Amino acid sequence: MDKTLNGIKVAVGVTGCIAAYKAVEVVSRLKKKGADVRVVMTKSAREFVGPLTFGTISKNKVICDMFELPDYSEVEHISMASWADVFLVCPATANIIGKVASGIADDFLSTTIMAAKVPVIFAAAMNNNMYDNPIVRENIAKLKKYGYCFIDPDEGSLACGTVGKGRLADYDKITDVVEYHAYKNKDLLGKKVLVTAGPTAEKIDPVRFISNHSSGKMGYAAAKAAKLRGAQVTLISGPVNIKPFTDIDVIYVNSAQEMYDAVTASSDDADIIIKAAAVADYKPLNIAEHKIKKTGDMSIALTRNPDILNELGKKKQNQILVGFCMETKDLIANAEKKLKSKNLDFIVANDLSREGAGFKTDTNIVTIIDKKGQKTSIDMMSKEDIAHIILDKCVQM
Ligand code: PMT
């Protein structure tokens, strides 16, 4: 698992709901991502899960009681509120939401939330009728108005036997939202970023296609980095096996033509376009209607696909256009040629022949070349760190 929450302090408030057992997994995932986690449990939460479980997973003392023997050097609920970088209430019941919305601070958790100056996230979970109750709706709306963040529950079958909206949201969504709020640099707030990722697949017949080895990791990392920095992100993705970061608009495509159509439909609005996708330059001239049968040797006639980046370069006005270049030889010369011919602001060149660079790896080794001719070589680092360097350059520009 990635260590994207390294050094981040997360206070987790657990309230009384059957989903309290899921909070154990949430704490475990936050820990695996590198966060320092301290758990506060309400009295009702302890009816569902024991503090020992949270203490063992978080490796920190679990706070249960407002009046348990304090450390007199600090007022514990105030110090907890100022210790945390992010406060997650998970699961958040109608009761805790109602208490905070009404300004009630009568136990350790509600007093700490009240004293918190950091982002407070409520991951709501309750019976669907409770969630629909106008009082709960009003309390949520009030808290949102004051800047509290909510993770809506999912739809599905609930422990009480009903089906509806009330299940705790999925684990990835919860940890993504924590990561979003923990990431302080929001220099892309108000900006629209369009990213392409993954390979394209060009049909030969109903069972076969031409494609390449792109996993989508580089493009998905760029989309995530832009989201963390506050941008509104659209990700146009070829067929890959990665879950996108939360709250990114994803448009899935297969062929280069579909990617071209999706990109041209959303590109006019974008402030920054990052083309990390590995687009097939050629596609079969004809797609066979039925599975092609074995005969002797055969050849497939190919025809050119549209060059999406080239088209974007032609109509670019006030956008920052970033291309990638993937080569197995003459990397820099080819990258410089593409930078000019496609009218890019800069190009990110990766050499597929180097270990730790290119397809499928979690890392990359790149040289960034900008339109003024400035070259920056970047040693091997995670695709996410490289994505942030690319965005830093966009922000500078
Ligand atoms: O997905 P991963 O496994 O993480 O791998 C990452 C990567 C190696 C795929 C990525 O870092 C990368 O290099 N992407 C670009 C691959 C590519 O198509 O390179 P190219 O040199 O063939 O194309 C140059 C640029 O033109 C690229 O930005 C490409 O998106 C774009 N292009 C190419 C052909 C085409 N028909 N339309 C395009 O828009």
Short mmCIF file of C-alpha atoms in Angstrom, two decimals, residues 14-301:
data_model
loop_
_atom_site.label_atom_id
_atom_site.label_comp_id
_atom_site.label_asym_id
_atom_site.label_seq_id
_atom_site.Cartn_x
_atom_site.Cartn_y
_atom_site.Cartn_z
CA VAL A 14 -16.27 6.17 16.48
CA THR A 15 -19.96 6.36 17.39
CA GLY A 16 -22.58 3.73 18.18
CA CYS A 17 -23.66 1.99 15.01
CA ILE A 18 -23.21 -1.50 13.61
CA ALA A 19 -20.77 0.03 11.08
CA ALA A 20 -18.39 0.62 14.04
CA TYR A 21 -16.76 -2.70 13.09
CA LYS A 22 -15.96 -1.23 9.66
CA ALA A 23 -14.16 1.66 11.38
CA VAL A 24 -11.56 -0.91 12.48
CA GLU A 25 -10.68 -1.51 8.81
CA VAL A 26 -10.66 2.23 8.12
CA VAL A 27 -8.18 2.78 10.99
CA SER A 28 -6.08 -0.11 9.73
CA ARG A 29 -5.94 1.37 6.21
CA LEU A 30 -5.07 4.83 7.52
CA LYS A 31 -2.22 3.26 9.50
CA LYS A 32 -0.96 1.33 6.49
CA LYS A 33 -0.89 4.57 4.52
CA GLY A 34 1.44 6.00 7.18
CA ALA A 35 -0.98 8.07 9.30
CA ASP A 36 -0.66 8.44 13.06
CA VAL A 37 -4.19 7.60 14.26
CA ARG A 38 -5.82 8.25 17.63
CA VAL A 39 -9.28 6.89 18.27
CA VAL A 40 -12.04 8.35 20.43
CA MET A 41 -15.02 6.10 21.17
CA THR A 42 -18.44 7.06 22.48
CA LYS A 43 -20.17 4.95 25.13
CA SER A 44 -22.54 3.46 22.51
CA ALA A 45 -19.68 2.66 20.14
CA ARG A 46 -18.19 0.47 22.88
CA GLU A 47 -21.34 -1.66 22.83
CA PHE A 48 -20.38 -2.69 19.27
CA VAL A 49 -16.56 -2.92 19.33
CA GLY A 50 -14.10 -2.97 22.21
CA PRO A 51 -11.45 -0.25 22.67
CA LEU A 52 -8.79 -2.98 22.77
CA THR A 53 -9.36 -3.61 19.05
CA PHE A 54 -8.87 0.04 18.09
CA GLY A 55 -5.93 0.38 20.49
CA THR A 56 -4.20 -2.64 18.98
CA ILE A 57 -4.74 -1.46 15.41
CA SER A 58 -3.94 2.23 15.99
CA LYS A 59 -1.07 1.49 18.42
CA ASN A 60 -2.29 4.43 20.47
CA LYS A 61 -4.34 4.81 23.62
CA VAL A 62 -8.07 4.90 22.85
CA ILE A 63 -9.98 7.64 24.62
CA CYS A 64 -13.38 6.58 25.90
CA ASP A 65 -14.23 8.71 28.86
CA MET A 66 -14.24 12.44 29.39
CA PHE A 67 -13.42 11.97 33.07
CA GLU A 68 -10.96 9.11 33.05
CA LEU A 69 -7.76 9.87 34.94
CA PRO A 70 -6.32 12.75 32.91
CA ASP A 71 -2.80 13.81 32.20
CA TYR A 72 -2.90 17.10 34.15
CA SER A 73 -0.30 18.70 31.92
CA GLU A 74 -2.92 19.20 29.20
CA VAL A 75 -6.69 19.42 28.80
CA GLU A 76 -7.09 16.24 26.82
CA HIS A 77 -10.01 17.08 24.50
CA ILE A 78 -8.43 20.42 23.61
CA SER A 79 -4.99 18.89 23.03
CA MET A 80 -6.53 16.13 20.89
CA ALA A 81 -8.34 18.75 18.80
CA SER A 82 -5.14 20.68 18.19
CA TRP A 83 -3.02 17.54 17.73
CA ALA A 84 -4.95 16.31 14.68
CA ASP A 85 -4.45 17.40 11.06
CA VAL A 86 -7.80 15.86 10.10
CA PHE A 87 -10.75 14.67 12.16
CA LEU A 88 -12.80 11.74 10.85
CA VAL A 89 -16.05 10.69 12.50
CA CYS A 90 -16.66 7.13 11.30
CA PRO A 91 -19.34 5.94 11.46
CA ALA A 92 -21.25 9.17 12.13
CA THR A 93 -24.72 8.51 13.52
CA ALA A 94 -27.78 10.80 13.41
CA ASN A 95 -27.07 11.39 17.12
CA ILE A 96 -23.53 12.83 16.78
CA ILE A 97 -24.57 14.86 13.72
CA GLY A 98 -27.54 16.25 15.66
CA LYS A 99 -25.42 16.99 18.72
CA VAL A 100 -22.76 18.91 16.82
CA ALA A 101 -25.39 20.75 14.74
CA SER A 102 -27.06 21.84 17.99
CA GLY A 103 -23.84 22.88 19.68
CA ILE A 104 -24.01 20.12 22.30
CA ALA A 105 -20.66 19.07 23.75
CA ASP A 106 -21.37 16.55 26.48
CA ASP A 107 -18.76 13.82 25.99
CA PHE A 108 -15.17 13.51 24.84
CA LEU A 109 -15.99 13.16 21.14
CA SER A 110 -18.47 16.03 20.87
CA THR A 111 -16.24 18.38 22.92
CA THR A 112 -13.23 17.53 20.75
CA ILE A 113 -15.16 18.11 17.52
CA MET A 114 -16.38 21.42 18.89
CA ALA A 115 -12.80 22.47 19.71
CA ALA A 116 -11.35 21.29 16.37
CA LYS A 117 -9.96 23.88 13.97
CA VAL A 118 -9.00 21.25 11.39
CA PRO A 119 -11.22 19.69 8.67
CA VAL A 120 -13.89 17.49 10.28
CA ILE A 121 -15.28 14.73 8.06
CA PHE A 122 -18.46 12.86 8.94
CA ALA A 123 -18.77 9.44 7.26
CA ALA A 124 -22.49 9.00 7.82
CA ALA A 125 -24.08 5.58 8.44
CA MET A 126 -27.56 4.91 9.77
CA ASN A 127 -30.94 3.42 8.92
CA ASN A 128 -32.19 4.80 5.58
CA ASN A 129 -35.36 6.29 7.11
CA MET A 130 -33.27 8.07 9.71
CA TYR A 131 -31.01 9.40 6.95
CA ASP A 132 -34.08 10.67 5.04
CA ASN A 133 -35.58 12.29 8.13
CA PRO A 134 -35.90 16.05 7.49
CA ILE A 135 -34.32 16.80 10.87
CA VAL A 136 -31.19 14.83 9.92
CA ARG A 137 -31.16 16.46 6.46
CA GLU A 138 -31.41 19.88 8.05
CA ASN A 139 -28.61 19.10 10.53
CA ILE A 140 -26.35 17.92 7.71
CA ALA A 141 -27.14 21.01 5.62
CA LYS A 142 -26.37 23.23 8.62
CA LEU A 143 -23.05 21.54 9.31
CA LYS A 144 -22.08 21.72 5.62
CA LYS A 145 -22.81 25.43 5.71
CA TYR A 146 -20.30 25.74 8.54
CA GLY A 147 -17.65 23.91 6.51
CA TYR A 148 -17.99 20.38 7.89
CA CYS A 149 -17.46 17.71 5.27
CA PHE A 150 -19.79 14.75 4.70
CA ILE A 151 -19.22 11.41 3.03
CA ASP A 152 -22.65 10.22 1.96
CA PRO A 153 -23.59 6.67 2.84
CA ASP A 154 -23.94 4.09 0.07
CA GLU A 155 -27.17 2.39 -1.02
CA GLY A 156 -27.68 -1.26 -0.22
CA SER A 157 -29.07 -3.71 2.30
CA LEU A 158 -28.76 -2.48 5.86
CA ALA A 159 -28.20 -4.38 9.09
CA CYS A 160 -31.74 -3.55 10.21
CA GLY A 161 -33.14 -5.53 7.25
CA THR A 162 -34.17 -2.62 5.03
CA VAL A 163 -32.67 -1.63 1.72
CA GLY A 164 -31.74 1.99 1.06
CA LYS A 165 -29.14 4.70 1.53
CA GLY A 166 -27.43 4.24 4.87
CA ARG A 167 -24.42 1.88 4.52
CA LEU A 168 -21.04 3.32 5.42
CA ALA A 169 -19.31 4.46 2.22
CA ASP A 170 -16.60 2.19 0.84
CA TYR A 171 -13.20 2.17 2.51
CA ASP A 172 -11.29 3.69 -0.42
CA LYS A 173 -13.68 6.61 -0.62
CA ILE A 174 -13.24 7.34 3.11
CA THR A 175 -9.42 7.18 3.04
CA ASP A 176 -9.37 9.24 -0.19
CA VAL A 177 -11.42 12.00 1.45
CA VAL A 178 -9.07 11.98 4.46
CA GLU A 179 -6.12 12.23 2.07
CA TYR A 180 -7.79 15.09 0.18
CA HIS A 181 -8.26 17.12 3.37
CA ALA A 182 -4.80 16.26 4.68
CA TYR A 183 -3.19 17.60 1.50
CA LYS A 184 -2.80 21.29 2.28
CA ASN A 185 -1.59 22.69 -1.06
CA LYS A 186 -4.74 23.62 -3.00
CA ASP A 187 -3.02 25.72 -5.67
CA LEU A 188 -5.27 24.34 -8.45
CA LEU A 189 -8.53 25.33 -6.78
CA GLY A 190 -10.91 26.66 -9.45
CA LYS A 191 -8.87 25.10 -12.29
CA LYS A 192 -10.06 22.41 -14.65
CA VAL A 193 -7.60 19.66 -15.46
CA LEU A 194 -8.12 17.08 -18.19
CA VAL A 195 -5.99 13.92 -18.07
CA THR A 196 -5.84 10.95 -20.43
CA ALA A 197 -4.55 7.60 -19.22
CA GLY A 198 -4.04 4.00 -20.19
CA PRO A 199 -3.86 2.29 -23.55
CA THR A 200 -6.37 2.25 -26.37
CA ALA A 201 -7.71 -1.01 -27.81
CA GLU A 202 -8.31 -1.22 -31.55
CA LYS A 203 -10.70 -3.98 -32.57
CA ILE A 204 -9.66 -6.55 -35.16
CA ASP A 205 -12.74 -8.77 -34.84
CA PRO A 206 -15.26 -9.43 -32.01
CA VAL A 207 -12.60 -11.25 -29.91
CA ARG A 208 -9.26 -9.62 -30.75
CA PHE A 209 -7.72 -6.18 -30.56
CA ILE A 210 -4.42 -4.31 -30.92
CA SER A 211 -3.23 -2.55 -27.77
CA ASN A 212 -0.12 -1.84 -25.68
CA HIS A 213 1.20 -2.36 -22.16
CA SER A 214 0.07 0.90 -20.55
CA SER A 215 -1.43 0.23 -17.11
CA GLY A 216 -2.82 3.75 -16.66
CA LYS A 217 -0.73 4.29 -13.49
CA MET A 218 0.99 7.45 -14.74
CA GLY A 219 -2.25 9.11 -15.90
CA TYR A 220 -4.23 8.07 -12.83
CA ALA A 221 -1.44 9.47 -10.62
CA ALA A 222 -1.65 12.79 -12.51
CA ALA A 223 -5.43 12.89 -12.10
CA LYS A 224 -5.14 12.16 -8.37
CA ALA A 225 -2.42 14.76 -7.83
CA ALA A 226 -4.54 17.42 -9.58
CA LYS A 227 -7.58 16.45 -7.47
CA LEU A 228 -5.55 16.64 -4.23
CA ARG A 229 -4.48 20.15 -5.23
CA GLY A 230 -8.09 21.26 -5.57
CA ALA A 231 -8.70 21.02 -9.33
CA GLN A 232 -11.87 19.82 -10.97
CA VAL A 233 -10.55 16.79 -12.79
CA THR A 234 -11.80 14.89 -15.82
CA LEU A 235 -10.00 11.65 -16.53
CA ILE A 236 -10.44 10.01 -19.93
CA SER A 237 -9.29 6.47 -19.49
CA GLY A 238 -8.58 3.57 -21.79
CA PRO A 239 -9.23 0.04 -20.51
CA VAL A 240 -7.26 -0.35 -17.25
CA ASN A 241 -7.61 -2.04 -13.90
CA ILE A 242 -7.22 0.87 -11.48
CA LYS A 243 -9.75 2.50 -9.22
CA PRO A 244 -9.66 6.27 -9.75
CA PHE A 245 -9.23 8.64 -6.81
CA THR A 246 -12.52 9.85 -5.40
CA ASP A 247 -14.60 12.63 -6.98
CA ILE A 248 -12.87 12.57 -10.34
CA ASP A 249 -15.15 12.53 -13.41
CA VAL A 250 -14.06 9.49 -15.35
CA ILE A 251 -15.00 8.79 -18.96
CA TYR A 252 -14.06 5.27 -20.06
CA VAL A 253 -13.18 4.68 -23.70
CA ASN A 254 -11.71 1.85 -25.73
CA SER A 255 -10.43 3.02 -29.09
CA ALA A 256 -8.31 6.02 -30.06
CA GLN A 257 -11.31 7.39 -31.98
CA GLU A 258 -13.45 7.21 -28.82
CA MET A 259 -10.65 8.90 -26.85
CA TYR A 260 -10.43 11.60 -29.53
CA ASP A 261 -14.21 12.21 -29.33
CA ALA A 262 -14.20 12.35 -25.51
CA VAL A 263 -11.14 14.63 -25.35
CA THR A 264 -12.41 17.07 -27.97
CA ALA A 265 -15.80 17.25 -26.17
CA SER A 266 -14.14 18.32 -22.88
CA SER A 267 -10.92 20.06 -23.89
CA ASP A 268 -12.18 23.60 -24.57
CA ASP A 269 -13.01 24.10 -20.90
CA ALA A 270 -9.74 22.73 -19.52
CA ASP A 271 -7.00 24.98 -18.11
CA ILE A 272 -4.45 22.16 -18.15
CA ILE A 273 -4.38 19.05 -20.35
CA ILE A 274 -2.04 16.16 -19.54
CA LYS A 275 -1.88 13.47 -22.20
CA ALA A 276 -0.39 10.44 -20.48
CA ALA A 277 -2.39 7.90 -22.51
CA ALA A 278 -0.56 5.54 -24.85
CA VAL A 279 -2.71 5.98 -27.92
CA ALA A 280 -2.51 3.51 -30.80
CA ASP A 281 -1.26 5.28 -33.90
CA TYR A 282 -2.89 2.67 -36.14
CA LYS A 283 -6.10 0.67 -36.20
CA PRO A 284 -7.32 -2.13 -38.49
CA LEU A 285 -8.70 -0.72 -41.72
CA ASN A 286 -11.71 -3.05 -41.40
CA ILE A 287 -13.17 -4.74 -38.32
CA ALA A 288 -14.30 -8.27 -39.15
CA GLU A 289 -17.93 -8.91 -38.27
CA HIS A 290 -17.20 -12.46 -37.10
CA LYS A 291 -14.21 -14.12 -35.47
CA ILE A 292 -11.48 -14.50 -38.08
CA LYS A 293 -10.80 -18.19 -38.77
CA LYS A 294 -7.36 -19.80 -38.98
CA THR A 295 -6.08 -20.22 -42.51
CA GLY A 296 -2.48 -19.78 -43.59
CA ASP A 297 -0.39 -16.68 -42.93
CA MET A 298 -2.37 -13.50 -42.87
CA SER A 299 -1.84 -9.78 -42.68
CA ILE A 300 -4.06 -7.03 -41.38
CA ALA A 301 -4.29 -3.73 -43.24
#
